[in-house]
C-alpha atoms as a PDB file:
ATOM      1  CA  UNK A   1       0.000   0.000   0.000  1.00  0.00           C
ATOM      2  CA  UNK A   2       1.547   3.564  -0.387  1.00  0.00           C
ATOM      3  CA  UNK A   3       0.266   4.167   2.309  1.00  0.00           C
ATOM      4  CA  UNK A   4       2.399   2.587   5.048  1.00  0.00           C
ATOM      5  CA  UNK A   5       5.930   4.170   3.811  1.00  0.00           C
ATOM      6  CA  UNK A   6       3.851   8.090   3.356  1.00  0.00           C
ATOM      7  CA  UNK A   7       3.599  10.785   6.157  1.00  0.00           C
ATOM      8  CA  UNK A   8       0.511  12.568   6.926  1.00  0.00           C
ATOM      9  CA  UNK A   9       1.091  15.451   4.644  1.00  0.00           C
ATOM     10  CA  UNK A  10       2.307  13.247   1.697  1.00  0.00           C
ATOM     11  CA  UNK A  11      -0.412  11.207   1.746  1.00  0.00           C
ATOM     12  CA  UNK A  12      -2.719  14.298   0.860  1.00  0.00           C
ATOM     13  CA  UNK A  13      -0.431  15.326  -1.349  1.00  0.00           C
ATOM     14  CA  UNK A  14      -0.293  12.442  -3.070  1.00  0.00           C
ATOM     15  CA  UNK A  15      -4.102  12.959  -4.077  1.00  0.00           C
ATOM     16  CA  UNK A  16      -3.182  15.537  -6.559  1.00  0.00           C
ATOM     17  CA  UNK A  17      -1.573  13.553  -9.312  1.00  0.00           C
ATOM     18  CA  UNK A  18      -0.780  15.937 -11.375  1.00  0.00           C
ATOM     19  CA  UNK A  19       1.032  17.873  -8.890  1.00  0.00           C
ATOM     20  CA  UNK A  20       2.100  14.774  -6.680  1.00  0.00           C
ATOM     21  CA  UNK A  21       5.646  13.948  -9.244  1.00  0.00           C
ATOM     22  CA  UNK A  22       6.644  17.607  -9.052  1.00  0.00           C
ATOM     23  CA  UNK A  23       6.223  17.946  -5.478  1.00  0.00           C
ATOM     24  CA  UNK A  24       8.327  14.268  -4.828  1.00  0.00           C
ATOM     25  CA  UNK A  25      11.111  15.763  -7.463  1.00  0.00           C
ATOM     26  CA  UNK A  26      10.991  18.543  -5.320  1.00  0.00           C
ATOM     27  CA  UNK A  27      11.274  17.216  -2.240  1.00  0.00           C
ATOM     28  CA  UNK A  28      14.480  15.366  -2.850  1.00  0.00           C
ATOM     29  CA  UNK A  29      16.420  18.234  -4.190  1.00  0.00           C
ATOM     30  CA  UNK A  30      15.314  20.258  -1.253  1.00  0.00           C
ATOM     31  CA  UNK A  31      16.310  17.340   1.139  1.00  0.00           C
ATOM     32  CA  UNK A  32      19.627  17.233  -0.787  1.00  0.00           C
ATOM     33  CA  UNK A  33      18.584  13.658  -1.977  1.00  0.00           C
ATOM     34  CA  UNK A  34      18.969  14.781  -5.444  1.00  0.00           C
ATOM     35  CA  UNK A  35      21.140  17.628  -7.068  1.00  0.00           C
ATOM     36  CA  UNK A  36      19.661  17.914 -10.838  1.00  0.00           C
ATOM     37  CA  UNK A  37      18.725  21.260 -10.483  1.00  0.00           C
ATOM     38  CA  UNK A  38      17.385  21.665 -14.081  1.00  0.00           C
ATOM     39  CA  UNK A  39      15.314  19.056 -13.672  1.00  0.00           C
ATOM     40  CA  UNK A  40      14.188  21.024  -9.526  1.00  0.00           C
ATOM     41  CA  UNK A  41      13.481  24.555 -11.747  1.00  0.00           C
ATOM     42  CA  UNK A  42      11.324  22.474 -14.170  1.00  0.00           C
ATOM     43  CA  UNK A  43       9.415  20.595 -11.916  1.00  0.00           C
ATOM     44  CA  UNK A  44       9.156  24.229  -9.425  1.00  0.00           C
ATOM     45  CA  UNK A  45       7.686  25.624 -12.979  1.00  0.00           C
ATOM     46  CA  UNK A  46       5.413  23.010 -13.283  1.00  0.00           C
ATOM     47  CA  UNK A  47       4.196  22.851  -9.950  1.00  0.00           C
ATOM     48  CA  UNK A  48       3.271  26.443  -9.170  1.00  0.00           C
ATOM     49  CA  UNK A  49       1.023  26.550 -12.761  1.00  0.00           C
ATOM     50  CA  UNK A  50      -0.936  23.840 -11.929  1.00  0.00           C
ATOM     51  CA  UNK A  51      -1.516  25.591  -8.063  1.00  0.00           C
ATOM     52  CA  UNK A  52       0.468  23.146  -5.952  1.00  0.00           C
ATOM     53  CA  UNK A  53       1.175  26.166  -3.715  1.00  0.00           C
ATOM     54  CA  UNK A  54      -2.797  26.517  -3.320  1.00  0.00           C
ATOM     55  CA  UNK A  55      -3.123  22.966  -2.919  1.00  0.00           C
ATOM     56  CA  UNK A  56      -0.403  22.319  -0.506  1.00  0.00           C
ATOM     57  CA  UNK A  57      -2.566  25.694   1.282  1.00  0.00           C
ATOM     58  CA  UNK A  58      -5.937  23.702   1.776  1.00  0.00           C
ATOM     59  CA  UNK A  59      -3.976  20.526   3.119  1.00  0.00           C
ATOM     60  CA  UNK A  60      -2.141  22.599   5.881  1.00  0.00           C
ATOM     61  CA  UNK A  61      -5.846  23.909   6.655  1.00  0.00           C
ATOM     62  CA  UNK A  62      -7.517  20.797   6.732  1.00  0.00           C
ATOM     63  CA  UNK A  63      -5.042  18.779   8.839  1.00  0.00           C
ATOM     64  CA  UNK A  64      -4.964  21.821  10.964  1.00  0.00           C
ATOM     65  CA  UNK A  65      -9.093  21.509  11.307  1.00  0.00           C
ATOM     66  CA  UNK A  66      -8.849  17.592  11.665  1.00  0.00           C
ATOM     67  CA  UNK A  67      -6.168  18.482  14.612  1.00  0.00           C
ATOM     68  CA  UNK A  68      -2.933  17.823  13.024  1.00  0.00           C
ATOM     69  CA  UNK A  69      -0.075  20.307  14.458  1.00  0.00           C
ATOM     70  CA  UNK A  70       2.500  21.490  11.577  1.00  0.00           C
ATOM     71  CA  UNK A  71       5.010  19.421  13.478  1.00  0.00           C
ATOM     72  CA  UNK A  72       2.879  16.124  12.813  1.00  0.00           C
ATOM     73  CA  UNK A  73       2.781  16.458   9.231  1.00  0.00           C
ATOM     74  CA  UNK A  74       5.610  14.008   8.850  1.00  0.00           C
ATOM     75  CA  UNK A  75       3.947  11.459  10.704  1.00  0.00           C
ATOM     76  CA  UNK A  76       3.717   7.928   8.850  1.00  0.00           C
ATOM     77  CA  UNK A  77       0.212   7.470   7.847  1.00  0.00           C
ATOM     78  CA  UNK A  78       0.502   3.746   9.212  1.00  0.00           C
ATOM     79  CA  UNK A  79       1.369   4.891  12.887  1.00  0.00           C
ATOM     80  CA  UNK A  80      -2.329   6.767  13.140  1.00  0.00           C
ATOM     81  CA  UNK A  81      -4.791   5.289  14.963  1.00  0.00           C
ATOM     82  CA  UNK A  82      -8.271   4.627  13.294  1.00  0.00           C
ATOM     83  CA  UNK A  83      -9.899   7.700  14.366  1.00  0.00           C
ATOM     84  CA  UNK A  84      -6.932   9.961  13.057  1.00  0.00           C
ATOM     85  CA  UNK A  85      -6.769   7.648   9.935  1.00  0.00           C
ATOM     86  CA  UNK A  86     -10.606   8.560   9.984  1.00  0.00           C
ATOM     87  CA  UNK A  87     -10.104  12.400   9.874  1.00  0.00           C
ATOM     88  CA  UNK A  88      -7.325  12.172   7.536  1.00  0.00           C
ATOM     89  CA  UNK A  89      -9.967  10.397   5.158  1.00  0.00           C
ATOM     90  CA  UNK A  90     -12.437  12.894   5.386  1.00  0.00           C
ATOM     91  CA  UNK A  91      -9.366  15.750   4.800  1.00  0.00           C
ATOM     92  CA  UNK A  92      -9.094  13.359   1.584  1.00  0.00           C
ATOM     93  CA  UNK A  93     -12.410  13.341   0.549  1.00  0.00           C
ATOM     94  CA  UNK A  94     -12.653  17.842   0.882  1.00  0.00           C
ATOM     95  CA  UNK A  95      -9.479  17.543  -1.316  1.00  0.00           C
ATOM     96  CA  UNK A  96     -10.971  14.845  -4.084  1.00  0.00           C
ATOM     97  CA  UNK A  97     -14.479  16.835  -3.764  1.00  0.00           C
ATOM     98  CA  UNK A  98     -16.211  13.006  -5.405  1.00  0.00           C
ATOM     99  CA  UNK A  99     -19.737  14.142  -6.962  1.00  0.00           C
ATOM    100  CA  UNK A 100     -21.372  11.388  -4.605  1.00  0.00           C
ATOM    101  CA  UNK A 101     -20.104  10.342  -0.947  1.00  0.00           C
ATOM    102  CA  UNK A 102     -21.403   6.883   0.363  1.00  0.00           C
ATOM    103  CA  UNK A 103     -21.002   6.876   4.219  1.00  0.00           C
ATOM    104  CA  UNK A 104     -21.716   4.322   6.471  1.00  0.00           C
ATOM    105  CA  UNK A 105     -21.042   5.494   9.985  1.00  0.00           C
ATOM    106  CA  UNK A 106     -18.752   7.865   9.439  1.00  0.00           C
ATOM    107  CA  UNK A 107     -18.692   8.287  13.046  1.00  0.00           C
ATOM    108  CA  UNK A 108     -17.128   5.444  14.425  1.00  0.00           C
ATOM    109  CA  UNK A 109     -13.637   5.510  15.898  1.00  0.00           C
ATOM    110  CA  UNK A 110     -13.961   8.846  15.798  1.00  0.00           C
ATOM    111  CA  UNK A 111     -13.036  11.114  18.566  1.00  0.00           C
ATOM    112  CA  UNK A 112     -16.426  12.944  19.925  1.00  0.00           C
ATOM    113  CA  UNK A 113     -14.598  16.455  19.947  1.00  0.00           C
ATOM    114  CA  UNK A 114     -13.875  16.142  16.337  1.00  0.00           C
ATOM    115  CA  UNK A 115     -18.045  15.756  15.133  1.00  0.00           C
ATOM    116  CA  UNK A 116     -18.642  19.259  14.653  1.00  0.00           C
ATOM    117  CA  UNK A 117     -15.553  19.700  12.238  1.00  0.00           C
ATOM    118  CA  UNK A 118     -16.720  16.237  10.431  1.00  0.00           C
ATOM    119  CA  UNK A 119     -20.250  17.796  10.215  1.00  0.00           C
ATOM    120  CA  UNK A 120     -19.031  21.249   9.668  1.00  0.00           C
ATOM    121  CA  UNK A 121     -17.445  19.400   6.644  1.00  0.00           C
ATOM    122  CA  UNK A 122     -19.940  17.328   5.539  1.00  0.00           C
ATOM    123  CA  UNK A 123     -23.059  20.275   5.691  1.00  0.00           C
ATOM    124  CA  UNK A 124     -20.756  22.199   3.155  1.00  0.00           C
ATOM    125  CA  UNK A 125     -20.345  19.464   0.696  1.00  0.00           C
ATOM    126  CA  UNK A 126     -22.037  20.048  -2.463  1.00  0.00           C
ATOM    127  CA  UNK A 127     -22.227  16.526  -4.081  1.00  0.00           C
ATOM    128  CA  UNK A 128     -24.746  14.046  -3.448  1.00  0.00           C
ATOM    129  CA  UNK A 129     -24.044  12.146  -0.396  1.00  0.00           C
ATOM    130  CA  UNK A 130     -26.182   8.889   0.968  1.00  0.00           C
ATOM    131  CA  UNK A 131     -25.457   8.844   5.068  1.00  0.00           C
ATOM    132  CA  UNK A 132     -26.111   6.572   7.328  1.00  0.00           C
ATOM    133  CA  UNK A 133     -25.769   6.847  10.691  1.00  0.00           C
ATOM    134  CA  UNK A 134     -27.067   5.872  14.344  1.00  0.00           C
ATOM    135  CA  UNK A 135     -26.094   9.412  15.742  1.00  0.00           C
ATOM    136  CA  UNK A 136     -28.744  11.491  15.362  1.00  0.00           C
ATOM    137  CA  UNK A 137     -27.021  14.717  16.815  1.00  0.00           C
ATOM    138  CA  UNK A 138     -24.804  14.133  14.232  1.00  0.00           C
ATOM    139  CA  UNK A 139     -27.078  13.946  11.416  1.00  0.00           C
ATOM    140  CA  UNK A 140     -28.873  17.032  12.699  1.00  0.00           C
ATOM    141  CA  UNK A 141     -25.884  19.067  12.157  1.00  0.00           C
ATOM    142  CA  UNK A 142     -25.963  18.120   8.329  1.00  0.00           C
ATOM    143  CA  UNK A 143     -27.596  20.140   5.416  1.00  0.00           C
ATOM    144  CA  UNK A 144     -30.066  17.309   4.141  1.00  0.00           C
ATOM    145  CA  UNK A 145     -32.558  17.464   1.477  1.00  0.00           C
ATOM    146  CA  UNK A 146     -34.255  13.856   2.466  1.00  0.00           C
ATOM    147  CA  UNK A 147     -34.312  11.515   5.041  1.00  0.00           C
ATOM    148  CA  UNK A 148     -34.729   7.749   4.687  1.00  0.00           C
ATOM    149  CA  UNK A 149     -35.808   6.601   8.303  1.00  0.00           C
ATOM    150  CA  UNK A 150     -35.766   2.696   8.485  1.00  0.00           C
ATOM    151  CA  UNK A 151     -37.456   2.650  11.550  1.00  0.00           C
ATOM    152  CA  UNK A 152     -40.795   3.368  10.378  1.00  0.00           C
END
């Protein structure tokens, strides 16, 4: 899985494809792994036209809203537990911005302090989204058009 060897940050990164090679070539000449500077000023080039700088903007303010400090950006993506691997998903998902979002209970292993921020998120997507969920104060907090109620 790419996963398991990617930090926090990278992993994000890594969901912009056309800016993910750039960024990597960039990376190593800036962490002196690599010293083909040409090949640094081409990928630079590349990178700011296609707004990596933006991109790499909205990751620092999502992992900051899902509760990730600058200094745990580096953080292997394996070594999170399942609720931070859960907010890092739904960081993902605001940086993918799918048409349609299938959820089923988004809430679990999820730390209670971090609902309103998953809600927050979830009320200002603009796809279609089927939910469901057992937590109704957590479906409350949602913008929803209809509601499916399998108890009746």
């Amino acid at each position: 899985k790419r996963s398991e060897s990617l930090s926090i940050y990278d992993f994000c990164m890594s969901l912009n494809l056309q800016n993910f090679g750039d960024y990597l070539v960039m990376k190593e000449f800036e962490e002196q792994v690599s010293t083909d500077y040409e090949k640094y000023l081409e990928s630079l080039s590349n990178f700011q036209s296609n707004g990596g700088y933006e991109y790499q903007s909205t990751i620092n303010q999502l992992l900051s809203i899902a509760g990730f400090d600058k200094e745990n950006h580096n953080q292997l993506f394996v070594s999170l537990s399942e609720g931070q691997k859960g907010l890092v998903a739904f960081a993902s998902l605001v940086l993918l911005r799918p048409g349609l979002l299938i959820l089923d209970e988004p809430t679990n292993h999820i730390n209670f302090r971090h609902l309103p921020v998953i809600a927050k998120a979830l009320d200002a997507y603009e796809g279609a989204m089927i939910l469901v969920s057992h937590v109704p104060e957590f479906v409350h907090q949602i913008r929803i058009d209809e509601i499916l109620d399998l108890d009746k």
